[in-house]
mmCIF file of C-alpha atoms in Angstrom:
data_model
loop_
_atom_site.group_PDB
_atom_site.id
_atom_site.type_symbol
_atom_site.label_atom_id
_atom_site.label_comp_id
_atom_site.label_asym_id
_atom_site.label_seq_id
_atom_site.Cartn_x
_atom_site.Cartn_y
_atom_site.Cartn_z
ATOM 1 C CA MET A 1 140.328 71.863 18.559
ATOM 2 C CA SER A 2 139.114 71.821 14.946
ATOM 3 C CA HIS A 3 140.617 68.586 13.802
ATOM 4 C CA ASP A 4 138.555 68.673 10.653
ATOM 5 C CA HIS A 5 137.983 64.985 11.104
ATOM 6 C CA SER A 6 134.646 65.512 9.426
ATOM 7 C CA SER A 7 136.499 66.027 6.191
ATOM 8 C CA SER A 8 138.343 62.735 6.473
ATOM 9 C CA HIS A 9 135.306 60.887 5.090
ATOM 10 C CA ASP A 10 135.694 58.263 7.774
ATOM 11 C CA PRO A 11 132.206 57.344 9.009
ATOM 12 C CA SER A 12 133.637 55.954 12.282
ATOM 13 C CA HIS A 13 134.854 59.435 13.253
ATOM 14 C CA VAL A 14 132.743 61.798 15.342
ATOM 15 C CA ASP A 15 132.150 65.142 13.635
ATOM 16 C CA HIS A 16 134.353 67.392 15.744
ATOM 17 C CA ASN A 17 132.759 70.480 14.237
ATOM 18 C CA SER A 18 129.154 69.582 15.098
ATOM 19 C CA PRO A 19 127.424 71.847 17.646
ATOM 20 C CA GLU A 20 126.577 68.792 19.788
ATOM 21 C CA TYR A 21 130.217 67.787 20.028
ATOM 22 C CA ILE A 22 131.361 71.350 20.792
ATOM 23 C CA GLN A 23 128.691 71.649 23.511
ATOM 24 C CA LYS A 24 130.029 68.461 25.115
ATOM 25 C CA THR A 25 133.602 69.696 25.008
ATOM 26 C CA ILE A 26 132.585 72.974 26.658
ATOM 27 C CA LYS A 27 131.516 70.986 29.730
ATOM 28 C CA LYS A 28 134.906 69.268 29.646
ATOM 29 C CA TYR A 29 136.716 72.606 29.494
ATOM 30 C CA LEU A 30 134.896 73.900 32.526
ATOM 31 C CA ALA A 31 135.583 70.673 34.447
ATOM 32 C CA VAL A 32 139.294 70.864 33.618
ATOM 33 C CA GLY A 33 139.337 74.533 34.659
ATOM 34 C CA GLY A 34 137.957 73.383 38.035
ATOM 35 C CA ILE A 35 140.596 70.653 38.291
ATOM 36 C CA LEU A 36 143.356 73.171 37.560
ATOM 37 C CA PHE A 37 142.068 75.548 40.242
ATOM 38 C CA GLY A 38 141.840 72.625 42.691
ATOM 39 C CA GLY A 39 145.345 71.452 41.791
ATOM 40 C CA THR A 40 146.730 74.917 42.483
ATOM 41 C CA VAL A 41 145.019 75.052 45.885
ATOM 42 C CA LEU A 42 146.428 71.586 46.661
ATOM 43 C CA THR A 43 149.963 72.625 45.640
ATOM 44 C CA VAL A 44 149.851 75.694 47.888
ATOM 45 C CA ALA A 45 148.294 73.677 50.738
ATOM 46 C CA MET A 46 151.150 71.151 50.484
ATOM 47 C CA TYR A 47 153.601 74.027 50.915
ATOM 48 C CA TYR A 48 151.957 75.155 54.149
ATOM 49 C CA VAL A 49 151.692 71.573 55.467
ATOM 50 C CA HIS A 50 155.500 71.505 55.274
ATOM 51 C CA ILE A 51 156.712 67.989 54.532
ATOM 52 C CA PRO A 52 160.064 67.405 56.292
ATOM 53 C CA SER A 53 161.619 65.493 53.362
ATOM 54 C CA VAL A 54 162.924 67.738 50.564
ATOM 55 C CA PHE A 55 162.728 64.806 48.140
ATOM 56 C CA TRP A 56 159.009 64.273 48.781
ATOM 57 C CA THR A 57 158.252 67.998 48.758
ATOM 58 C CA VAL A 58 159.798 68.347 45.298
ATOM 59 C CA THR A 59 158.299 65.087 44.015
ATOM 60 C CA ILE A 60 154.746 65.892 45.134
ATOM 61 C CA ALA A 61 154.882 69.488 43.852
ATOM 62 C CA LEU A 62 156.169 68.376 40.441
ATOM 63 C CA LEU A 63 153.707 65.483 40.301
ATOM 64 C CA ILE A 64 150.753 67.842 40.825
ATOM 65 C CA ALA A 65 152.222 70.237 38.229
ATOM 66 C CA THR A 66 152.624 67.362 35.753
ATOM 67 C CA VAL A 67 149.014 66.230 36.240
ATOM 68 C CA LYS A 68 147.800 69.823 35.735
ATOM 69 C CA ALA A 69 149.974 70.206 32.629
ATOM 70 C CA GLY A 70 148.642 66.861 31.356
ATOM 71 C CA PHE A 71 145.064 68.142 31.588
ATOM 72 C CA VAL A 72 145.948 71.377 29.788
ATOM 73 C CA ALA A 73 147.725 69.467 27.007
ATOM 74 C CA ALA A 74 145.155 66.676 26.665
ATOM 75 C CA VAL A 75 141.946 68.715 26.872
ATOM 76 C CA PHE A 76 142.643 72.413 26.198
ATOM 77 C CA MET A 77 145.242 71.653 23.519
ATOM 78 C CA HIS A 78 143.269 68.605 22.357
ATOM 79 C CA LEU A 79 146.200 66.248 22.373
ATOM 80 C CA SER A 80 143.946 63.439 23.558
ATOM 81 C CA ASP A 81 142.559 63.320 20.032
ATOM 82 C CA GLU A 82 145.025 64.699 17.549
ATOM 83 C CA ARG A 83 146.625 63.829 14.213
ATOM 84 C CA LYS A 84 149.599 61.451 14.055
ATOM 85 C CA MET A 85 151.819 64.171 12.618
ATOM 86 C CA ILE A 86 151.483 66.210 15.851
ATOM 87 C CA TYR A 87 152.296 63.180 18.009
ATOM 88 C CA GLY A 88 155.387 62.617 15.850
ATOM 89 C CA VAL A 89 156.533 66.202 16.437
ATOM 90 C CA LEU A 90 155.962 65.849 20.178
ATOM 91 C CA ILE A 91 157.770 62.517 20.459
ATOM 92 C CA CYS A 92 160.835 64.128 18.822
ATOM 93 C CA THR A 93 160.504 67.098 21.206
ATOM 94 C CA VAL A 94 160.367 64.875 24.280
ATOM 95 C CA PHE A 95 163.389 62.913 23.040
ATOM 96 C CA PHE A 96 165.473 66.052 22.583
ATOM 97 C CA LEU A 97 164.182 67.616 25.810
ATOM 98 C CA ILE A 98 165.265 64.545 27.786
ATOM 99 C CA GLY A 99 168.630 64.743 26.010
ATOM 100 C CA LEU A 100 169.000 68.443 26.783
ATOM 101 C CA MET A 101 168.093 68.123 30.453
ATOM 102 C CA GLY A 102 169.821 64.786 30.938
ATOM 103 C CA LEU A 103 173.136 65.864 29.412
ATOM 104 C CA THR A 104 173.087 69.140 31.360
ATOM 105 C CA LEU A 105 172.456 67.406 34.664
ATOM 106 C CA TRP A 106 174.909 64.615 33.827
ATOM 107 C CA ALA A 107 177.625 67.253 33.516
ATOM 108 C CA MET A 108 176.694 68.820 36.852
ATOM 109 C CA ASN A 109 179.715 67.593 38.764
ATOM 110 C CA ASP A 110 182.181 67.853 35.910
ATOM 111 C CA PHE A 111 184.939 70.427 36.187
ATOM 112 C CA PRO A 112 186.326 72.189 33.133
ATOM 113 C CA PHE A 113 189.865 71.114 32.190
ATOM 114 C CA PHE A 114 192.646 72.738 34.208
ATOM 115 C CA THR A 115 190.365 73.588 37.139
ATOM 116 C CA LEU A 116 192.316 73.651 40.368
ATOM 117 C CA VAL A 117 190.776 72.814 43.726
ATOM 118 C CA ASP A 118 193.055 73.693 46.661
ATOM 119 C CA GLY A 119 195.927 74.004 44.199
ATOM 120 C CA LYS A 120 195.454 70.523 42.747
ATOM 121 C CA PRO A 121 193.749 69.452 39.498
ATOM 122 C CA ALA A 122 190.053 68.729 40.125
ATOM 123 C CA MET B 1 148.187 85.175 -3.591
ATOM 124 C CA GLU B 2 146.080 83.058 -1.308
ATOM 125 C CA ILE B 3 147.835 81.075 1.408
ATOM 126 C CA PRO B 4 147.160 77.375 0.738
ATOM 127 C CA TYR B 5 145.545 75.113 3.333
ATOM 128 C CA ALA B 6 144.565 77.931 5.697
ATOM 129 C CA VAL B 7 141.187 76.244 6.259
ATOM 130 C CA LYS B 8 141.168 72.833 4.646
ATOM 131 C CA PRO B 9 143.671 70.249 5.875
ATOM 132 C CA ARG B 10 146.566 69.235 3.670
ATOM 133 C CA PRO B 11 145.963 65.740 2.335
ATOM 134 C CA ASP B 12 149.380 64.460 3.445
ATOM 135 C CA THR B 13 149.470 65.837 7.007
ATOM 136 C CA GLY B 14 145.746 65.922 7.712
ATOM 137 C CA LEU B 15 146.277 69.374 9.240
ATOM 138 C CA TYR B 16 145.856 72.929 8.043
ATOM 139 C CA ASN B 17 149.274 74.540 7.701
ATOM 140 C CA ALA B 18 149.121 76.977 10.592
ATOM 141 C CA LYS B 19 148.374 74.176 13.023
ATOM 142 C CA LEU B 20 151.427 72.185 12.045
ATOM 143 C CA GLY B 21 153.396 75.437 12.122
ATOM 144 C CA ILE B 22 152.349 76.344 15.663
ATOM 145 C CA TRP B 23 153.165 72.858 16.948
ATOM 146 C CA LEU B 24 156.649 73.020 15.417
ATOM 147 C CA PHE B 25 157.070 76.457 17.007
ATOM 148 C CA LEU B 26 155.865 75.123 20.379
ATOM 149 C CA ALA B 27 158.394 72.288 20.068
ATOM 150 C CA SER B 28 161.155 74.908 19.812
ATOM 151 C CA GLU B 29 159.638 76.731 22.792
ATOM 152 C CA VAL B 30 159.750 73.525 24.842
ATOM 153 C CA MET B 31 163.492 73.346 24.131
ATOM 154 C CA LEU B 32 163.951 77.027 25.058
ATOM 155 C CA PHE B 33 162.229 76.725 28.433
ATOM 156 C CA GLY B 34 163.684 73.231 28.931
ATOM 157 C CA GLY B 35 167.163 74.729 28.663
ATOM 158 C CA LEU B 36 166.279 77.376 31.222
ATOM 159 C CA PHE B 37 164.740 74.847 33.603
ATOM 160 C CA SER B 38 167.917 72.718 33.327
ATOM 161 C CA SER B 39 169.992 75.814 34.079
ATOM 162 C CA TYR B 40 167.810 76.533 37.102
ATOM 163 C CA ILE B 41 168.304 73.013 38.468
ATOM 164 C CA LEU B 42 172.042 73.152 37.773
ATOM 165 C CA LEU B 43 172.455 76.517 39.497
ATOM 166 C CA ARG B 44 170.282 75.592 42.440
ATOM 167 C CA VAL B 45 171.835 72.210 43.155
ATOM 168 C CA GLY B 46 175.326 73.645 42.733
ATOM 169 C CA ALA B 47 174.757 76.643 45.015
ATOM 170 C CA ASP B 48 176.106 76.690 48.563
ATOM 171 C CA LEU B 49 173.269 78.926 49.673
ATOM 172 C CA TRP B 50 169.872 79.324 48.022
ATOM 173 C CA PRO B 51 167.372 81.865 49.364
ATOM 174 C CA HIS B 52 163.750 81.071 50.225
ATOM 175 C CA GLY B 53 160.728 83.261 50.748
ATOM 176 C CA MET B 54 161.961 85.997 48.413
ATOM 177 C CA VAL B 55 158.667 86.100 46.488
ATOM 178 C CA SER B 56 155.096 86.394 47.731
ATOM 179 C CA ILE B 57 153.170 83.102 47.587
ATOM 180 C CA PRO B 58 149.675 84.700 47.706
ATOM 181 C CA VAL B 59 150.612 86.974 44.791
ATOM 182 C CA GLY B 60 152.008 84.027 42.785
ATOM 183 C CA THR B 61 148.918 81.940 43.588
ATOM 184 C CA PHE B 62 146.648 84.763 42.450
ATOM 185 C CA ASN B 63 148.533 85.034 39.163
ATOM 186 C CA THR B 64 148.272 81.250 38.680
ATOM 187 C CA PHE B 65 144.483 81.500 39.051
ATOM 188 C CA VAL B 66 144.445 84.382 36.560
ATOM 189 C CA LEU B 67 146.353 82.365 33.936
ATOM 190 C CA ILE B 68 144.192 79.272 34.447
ATOM 191 C CA ALA B 69 141.067 81.411 34.044
ATOM 192 C CA SER B 70 142.515 82.853 30.823
ATOM 193 C CA SER B 71 143.148 79.342 29.475
ATOM 194 C CA VAL B 72 139.488 78.490 30.063
ATOM 195 C CA THR B 73 138.243 81.702 28.442
ATOM 196 C CA VAL B 74 140.471 81.377 25.364
ATOM 197 C CA VAL B 75 139.246 77.847 24.652
ATOM 198 C CA MET B 76 135.674 79.035 25.246
ATOM 199 C CA SER B 77 136.222 81.825 22.724
ATOM 200 C CA TRP B 78 137.235 79.236 20.115
ATOM 201 C CA ALA B 79 134.246 77.030 20.984
ATOM 202 C CA SER B 80 131.961 80.075 20.612
ATOM 203 C CA LEU B 81 133.220 80.610 17.067
ATOM 204 C CA LYS B 82 132.600 76.954 16.244
ATOM 205 C CA LEU B 83 129.043 77.397 17.510
ATOM 206 C CA GLY B 84 128.618 80.499 15.342
ATOM 207 C CA ARG B 85 128.371 82.885 18.287
ATOM 208 C CA LEU B 86 130.539 85.878 17.421
ATOM 209 C CA GLY B 87 129.260 87.890 20.403
ATOM 210 C CA ASP B 88 130.316 85.202 22.874
ATOM 211 C CA PHE B 89 133.679 84.913 21.142
ATOM 212 C CA LYS B 90 134.281 88.640 21.694
ATOM 213 C CA LYS B 91 133.233 88.397 25.328
ATOM 214 C CA TYR B 92 135.526 85.467 26.119
ATOM 215 C CA MET B 93 138.439 86.881 24.138
ATOM 216 C CA ALA B 94 138.115 90.240 25.930
ATOM 217 C CA LEU B 95 138.181 88.344 29.256
ATOM 218 C CA THR B 96 141.316 86.479 28.132
ATOM 219 C CA ILE B 97 143.070 89.735 27.280
ATOM 220 C CA ALA B 98 141.928 91.253 30.588
ATOM 221 C CA CYS B 99 143.454 88.243 32.394
ATOM 222 C CA ALA B 100 146.700 88.680 30.436
ATOM 223 C CA LEU B 101 146.882 92.359 31.370
ATOM 224 C CA GLY B 102 146.002 91.488 34.979
ATOM 225 C CA PHE B 103 148.811 88.930 35.077
ATOM 226 C CA LEU B 104 151.309 91.441 33.672
ATOM 227 C CA GLY B 105 150.055 94.148 36.044
ATOM 228 C CA VAL B 106 150.590 91.909 39.068
ATOM 229 C CA LYS B 107 153.989 90.840 37.729
ATOM 230 C CA SER B 108 155.103 94.448 37.263
ATOM 231 C CA PHE B 109 153.924 95.194 40.815
ATOM 232 C CA GLU B 110 156.083 92.266 41.995
ATOM 233 C CA TYR B 111 159.058 93.469 39.945
ATOM 234 C CA HIS B 112 158.740 97.023 41.271
ATOM 235 C CA ALA B 113 158.751 95.695 44.833
ATOM 236 C CA LYS B 114 161.986 93.835 44.053
ATOM 237 C CA PHE B 115 163.648 96.807 42.364
ATOM 238 C CA THR B 116 163.079 98.980 45.449
ATOM 239 C CA HIS B 117 164.104 96.334 48.016
ATOM 240 C CA TYR B 118 167.777 96.229 48.985
ATOM 241 C CA ASP B 119 170.394 94.138 50.705
ATOM 242 C CA VAL B 120 173.386 95.788 52.357
ATOM 243 C CA TRP B 121 176.618 93.855 52.978
ATOM 244 C CA PHE B 122 178.995 95.435 55.486
ATOM 245 C CA LYS B 123 182.790 95.607 55.335
ATOM 246 C CA ASP B 124 183.525 93.398 58.322
ATOM 247 C CA ALA B 125 181.890 91.509 61.161
ATOM 248 C CA ALA B 126 182.335 94.236 63.759
ATOM 249 C CA THR B 127 180.773 96.873 61.490
ATOM 250 C CA ALA B 128 177.906 94.542 60.575
ATOM 251 C CA GLU B 129 177.109 93.839 64.231
ATOM 252 C CA LYS B 130 177.140 97.555 65.016
ATOM 253 C CA TYR B 131 174.391 98.119 62.438
ATOM 254 C CA PHE B 132 172.404 95.020 63.474
ATOM 255 C CA LYS B 133 172.275 96.441 67.000
ATOM 256 C CA ALA B 134 171.275 99.851 65.668
ATOM 257 C CA ALA B 135 168.505 98.230 63.642
ATOM 258 C CA TYR B 136 167.058 95.664 66.044
ATOM 259 C CA GLY B 137 168.268 96.773 69.470
ATOM 260 C CA GLU B 138 171.442 96.475 71.512
ATOM 261 C CA GLU B 139 170.546 93.117 73.087
ATOM 262 C CA LYS B 140 168.649 91.286 70.362
ATOM 263 C CA GLY B 141 170.162 92.957 67.287
ATOM 264 C CA VAL B 142 172.738 90.362 66.312
ATOM 265 C CA GLU B 143 170.360 87.469 66.987
ATOM 266 C CA ALA B 144 167.587 89.102 64.908
ATOM 267 C CA ALA B 145 169.938 89.554 61.945
ATOM 268 C CA ARG B 146 171.227 85.992 62.337
ATOM 269 C CA LYS B 147 167.646 84.711 62.390
ATOM 270 C CA LEU B 148 166.825 86.555 59.148
ATOM 271 C CA PHE B 149 169.906 84.978 57.544
ATOM 272 C CA VAL B 150 169.136 81.471 58.819
ATOM 273 C CA GLU B 151 165.480 81.640 57.705
ATOM 274 C CA ARG B 152 166.312 83.054 54.294
ATOM 275 C CA PHE B 153 168.798 80.300 53.498
ATOM 276 C CA HIS B 154 167.100 77.501 55.467
ATOM 277 C CA LEU B 155 170.234 76.841 57.480
ATOM 278 C CA HIS B 156 168.485 75.093 60.400
ATOM 279 C CA ASN B 157 169.878 71.701 59.554
ATOM 280 C CA THR B 158 173.123 72.623 57.855
ATOM 281 C CA LYS B 159 176.641 73.058 59.123
ATOM 282 C CA ALA B 160 177.028 76.437 57.409
ATOM 283 C CA VAL B 161 178.973 78.823 59.606
ATOM 284 C CA TYR B 162 177.406 82.123 60.485
ATOM 285 C CA GLU B 163 179.620 85.101 59.879
ATOM 286 C CA ALA B 164 178.275 88.537 60.552
ATOM 287 C CA ASN B 165 179.734 90.151 57.453
ATOM 288 C CA GLN B 166 178.085 87.509 55.271
ATOM 289 C CA VAL B 167 174.735 88.665 56.507
ATOM 290 C CA GLN B 168 172.762 90.826 54.194
ATOM 291 C CA LEU B 169 170.715 93.378 56.024
ATOM 292 C CA PRO B 170 167.522 93.648 53.960
ATOM 293 C CA GLY B 171 165.407 96.777 53.800
ATOM 294 C CA HIS B 172 164.476 99.921 51.927
ATOM 295 C CA LEU B 173 166.397 103.064 51.094
ATOM 296 C CA GLU B 174 164.989 106.460 51.863
ATOM 297 C CA GLY B 175 162.678 107.596 49.038
ATOM 298 C CA ASN B 176 162.414 104.055 47.605
ATOM 299 C CA PRO B 177 164.773 104.641 44.665
ATOM 300 C CA LEU B 178 164.971 102.093 41.837
ATOM 301 C CA PHE B 179 168.251 100.282 41.130
ATOM 302 C CA ALA B 180 170.484 102.319 43.488
ATOM 303 C CA THR B 181 174.005 100.962 43.958
ATOM 304 C CA HIS B 182 177.029 101.757 46.074
ATOM 305 C CA ARG B 183 178.528 103.476 43.036
ATOM 306 C CA SER B 184 175.428 105.556 42.260
ATOM 307 C CA LEU B 185 175.258 106.796 45.858
ATOM 308 C CA ALA B 186 178.977 107.589 45.814
ATOM 309 C CA SER B 187 178.573 109.440 42.493
ATOM 310 C CA ALA B 188 175.807 111.502 44.090
ATOM 311 C CA LYS B 189 178.415 112.493 46.740
ATOM 312 C CA LYS B 190 176.429 110.816 49.499
ATOM 313 C CA GLU B 191 178.431 109.895 52.569
ATOM 314 C CA THR B 192 175.480 108.373 54.431
ATOM 315 C CA PHE B 193 172.023 107.087 53.605
ATOM 316 C CA GLN B 194 168.838 106.341 55.520
ATOM 317 C CA PHE B 195 167.966 102.643 55.560
ATOM 318 C CA THR B 196 164.807 101.042 56.959
ATOM 319 C CA PRO B 197 165.613 97.401 57.767
ATOM 320 C CA ASP B 198 162.998 94.695 57.231
ATOM 321 C CA ALA B 199 160.976 93.530 60.212
ATOM 322 C CA PRO B 200 162.553 90.765 62.316
ATOM 323 C CA PHE B 201 161.609 87.255 61.126
ATOM 324 C CA GLY B 202 158.001 86.351 61.893
ATOM 325 C CA THR B 203 156.922 89.897 62.769
ATOM 326 C CA HIS B 204 155.644 92.950 60.948
ATOM 327 C CA ASP B 205 157.299 95.479 63.260
ATOM 328 C CA HIS B 206 159.506 97.500 60.971
ATOM 329 C CA PRO B 207 162.403 99.072 62.870
ATOM 330 C CA LYS B 208 163.062 102.786 62.656
ATOM 331 C CA PRO B 209 165.371 103.937 59.827
ATOM 332 C CA ILE B 210 169.071 103.830 60.611
ATOM 333 C CA GLU B 211 171.823 106.053 59.276
ATOM 334 C CA VAL B 212 174.395 103.994 57.340
ATOM 335 C CA LYS B 213 177.824 105.312 56.365
ATOM 336 C CA LEU B 214 178.644 104.515 52.770
ATOM 337 C CA SER B 215 182.246 103.828 53.787
ATOM 338 C CA ASP B 216 180.994 100.958 55.998
ATOM 339 C CA VAL B 217 179.246 99.257 53.101
ATOM 340 C CA GLU B 218 180.915 96.534 51.054
ATOM 341 C CA ARG B 219 178.037 96.129 48.645
ATOM 342 C CA LEU B 220 174.555 97.514 48.148
ATOM 343 C CA SER B 221 172.149 95.926 45.707
ATOM 344 C CA ALA B 222 168.476 96.037 44.882
ATOM 345 C CA TYR B 223 166.814 92.693 44.144
ATOM 346 C CA VAL B 224 167.875 92.800 40.494
ATOM 347 C CA PRO B 225 169.528 90.094 38.352
ATOM 348 C CA LYS B 226 173.050 91.014 39.438
ATOM 349 C CA HIS B 227 172.081 90.716 43.129
ATOM 350 C CA SER B 228 172.588 86.945 43.130
ATOM 351 C CA THR B 229 172.288 83.789 41.078
ATOM 352 C CA TYR B 230 168.781 83.334 42.470
ATOM 353 C CA PHE B 231 167.540 86.669 41.111
ATOM 354 C CA ALA B 232 169.465 86.238 37.847
ATOM 355 C CA ILE B 233 167.609 83.027 37.002
ATOM 356 C CA TYR B 234 164.340 84.281 38.557
ATOM 357 C CA PHE B 235 164.246 87.366 36.329
ATOM 358 C CA THR B 236 165.493 85.518 33.242
ATOM 359 C CA ILE B 237 162.765 82.886 33.369
ATOM 360 C CA THR B 238 159.871 85.012 34.619
ATOM 361 C CA ALA B 239 160.674 87.933 32.285
ATOM 362 C CA LEU B 240 160.874 85.600 29.287
ATOM 363 C CA HIS B 241 157.558 84.086 30.338
ATOM 364 C CA GLY B 242 156.140 87.600 30.789
ATOM 365 C CA LEU B 243 157.221 88.504 27.241
ATOM 366 C CA HIS B 244 155.348 85.437 26.007
ATOM 367 C CA VAL B 245 152.244 86.598 27.858
ATOM 368 C CA LEU B 246 152.601 90.058 26.300
ATOM 369 C CA GLY B 247 153.163 88.641 22.812
ATOM 370 C CA GLY B 248 150.207 86.280 23.158
ATOM 371 C CA ALA B 249 147.966 89.082 24.411
ATOM 372 C CA ILE B 250 148.880 91.289 21.423
ATOM 373 C CA VAL B 251 148.063 88.508 18.956
ATOM 374 C CA LEU B 252 144.783 87.635 20.688
ATOM 375 C CA ALA B 253 143.843 91.341 20.818
ATOM 376 C CA TYR B 254 144.484 91.549 17.064
ATOM 377 C CA PHE B 255 142.085 88.625 16.536
ATOM 378 C CA LEU B 256 139.491 90.367 18.690
ATOM 379 C CA PHE B 257 139.731 93.724 16.937
ATOM 380 C CA THR B 258 139.683 92.253 13.414
ATOM 381 C CA ALA B 259 137.043 89.631 14.221
ATOM 382 C CA ASN B 260 134.166 91.369 12.404
ATOM 383 C CA THR B 261 136.093 91.550 9.127
ATOM 384 C CA TRP B 262 137.270 87.950 9.307
ATOM 385 C CA TRP B 263 133.871 86.703 10.371
ATOM 386 C CA LYS B 264 132.334 88.146 7.183
ATOM 387 C CA LYS B 265 135.234 87.062 4.993
ATOM 388 C CA ASN B 266 135.985 83.558 6.251
ATOM 389 C CA PRO B 267 134.657 82.415 9.641
ATOM 390 C CA GLU B 268 136.437 79.040 9.459
ATOM 391 C CA GLN B 269 139.775 80.754 8.994
ATOM 392 C CA LEU B 270 139.053 83.033 11.955
ATOM 393 C CA ALA B 271 138.315 79.940 14.077
ATOM 394 C CA ASN B 272 141.573 78.352 12.934
ATOM 395 C CA ARG B 273 143.534 81.499 13.737
ATOM 396 C CA VAL B 274 142.008 81.622 17.202
ATOM 397 C CA GLU B 275 142.789 77.923 17.653
ATOM 398 C CA VAL B 276 146.449 78.510 16.797
ATOM 399 C CA GLY B 277 146.655 81.573 19.073
ATOM 400 C CA GLY B 278 144.917 79.543 21.767
ATOM 401 C CA LEU B 279 147.455 76.712 21.486
ATOM 402 C CA PHE B 280 150.232 79.232 22.115
ATOM 403 C CA TRP B 281 148.283 80.668 25.038
ATOM 404 C CA HIS B 282 147.823 77.227 26.628
ATOM 405 C CA PHE B 283 151.549 76.633 26.276
ATOM 406 C CA VAL B 284 152.229 79.867 28.165
ATOM 407 C CA ASP B 285 149.880 78.616 30.900
ATOM 408 C CA LEU B 286 151.596 75.225 30.873
ATOM 409 C CA VAL B 287 155.015 76.796 31.441
ATOM 410 C CA TRP B 288 153.630 78.777 34.375
ATOM 411 C CA ILE B 289 152.170 75.592 35.884
ATOM 412 C CA PHE B 290 155.773 74.388 36.351
ATOM 413 C CA LEU B 291 157.268 77.799 37.099
ATOM 414 C CA PHE B 292 154.916 78.528 39.988
ATOM 415 C CA PRO B 293 155.923 75.649 42.287
ATOM 416 C CA ILE B 294 159.593 75.832 41.288
ATOM 417 C CA ILE B 295 160.021 79.579 41.810
ATOM 418 C CA TYR B 296 157.490 80.296 44.541
ATOM 419 C CA LEU B 297 157.141 77.154 46.610
ATOM 420 C CA LEU B 298 160.235 74.953 46.480
#
């Protein structure tokens, strides 16, 4: 969105506040809206097609969701052209998110101490 | 005192303060929903039985379209401000808020349907089969109930053993009460209740109501969080997401209703405020993009 790149005094930068630039981005927003609608239709269609493999069903559904989320983040949230500080924040977030999810799932088959299964320690 | 760097970017970050602030906040939100998504995966993979088809796909799809439309309108409202078109900003922002209210309206309709839909567990196999026959007919009753169980838990290819008293008989109580329980019916001194079972799998032919003795019932629960792990995590995640939609809608409505004042005072700051509110709104959409397939389709 308003990156205020115009105020960076860098002549190589496009003025992100100019009406011409905003008009161009509006076309992009509408195109991405169309892609998101299409992606949703595709996701639902995949459900009704019914793929026998659970692995592929989950993979395809999450892949489509990731592509849709990528468009929202890159275009609507303007991450395709953002300041380094924001990328730094997001890299840290991804690192900790992977840690959070990874450690949780890693512990999936762990039993708490003193758990008994059929009368024996697990 | 004037808040510094509300319009101009800070020299060190290259960003106005609110923008850095919202991104740090969104980072914490990613961790919040990430924790819940991990919990969902953990609970689902660890569960012996996980129900399917408990939520309406057309309704979820409709709500997905509504949120996507709102993401387009909120970014258009910001672009309108950048182009100096206050009227267009108001139009797009009003549409965004209408979408938010539409989403919440549909969600509350979905929740109400869950709160008035019940499962009944019977005390033993013989009692359960007696009611299955009463519900679906003497000959096909047990098979119809078994089919509902098998389809709900996708047991076609598993070795799970069918036991009649494990089978929940789904349906509606007389008068469609909210949140009724075995205890609440017993407290009301009811010895029996009228129960309309759901239609057999693949049909829309609702059976006639049956009379159920409370003493035959092991458990009675509406589709509320305590019903099962599935509904516990379903309501936790979707309600938290719904609260985000509500919070976002209130903030965006505030921007809409104070737009004239801000436009006269400082149009750049208004645009920045809308940008920050919009970033939050896109995040809410982004969470739903993952929630929809996980909750409704998989």
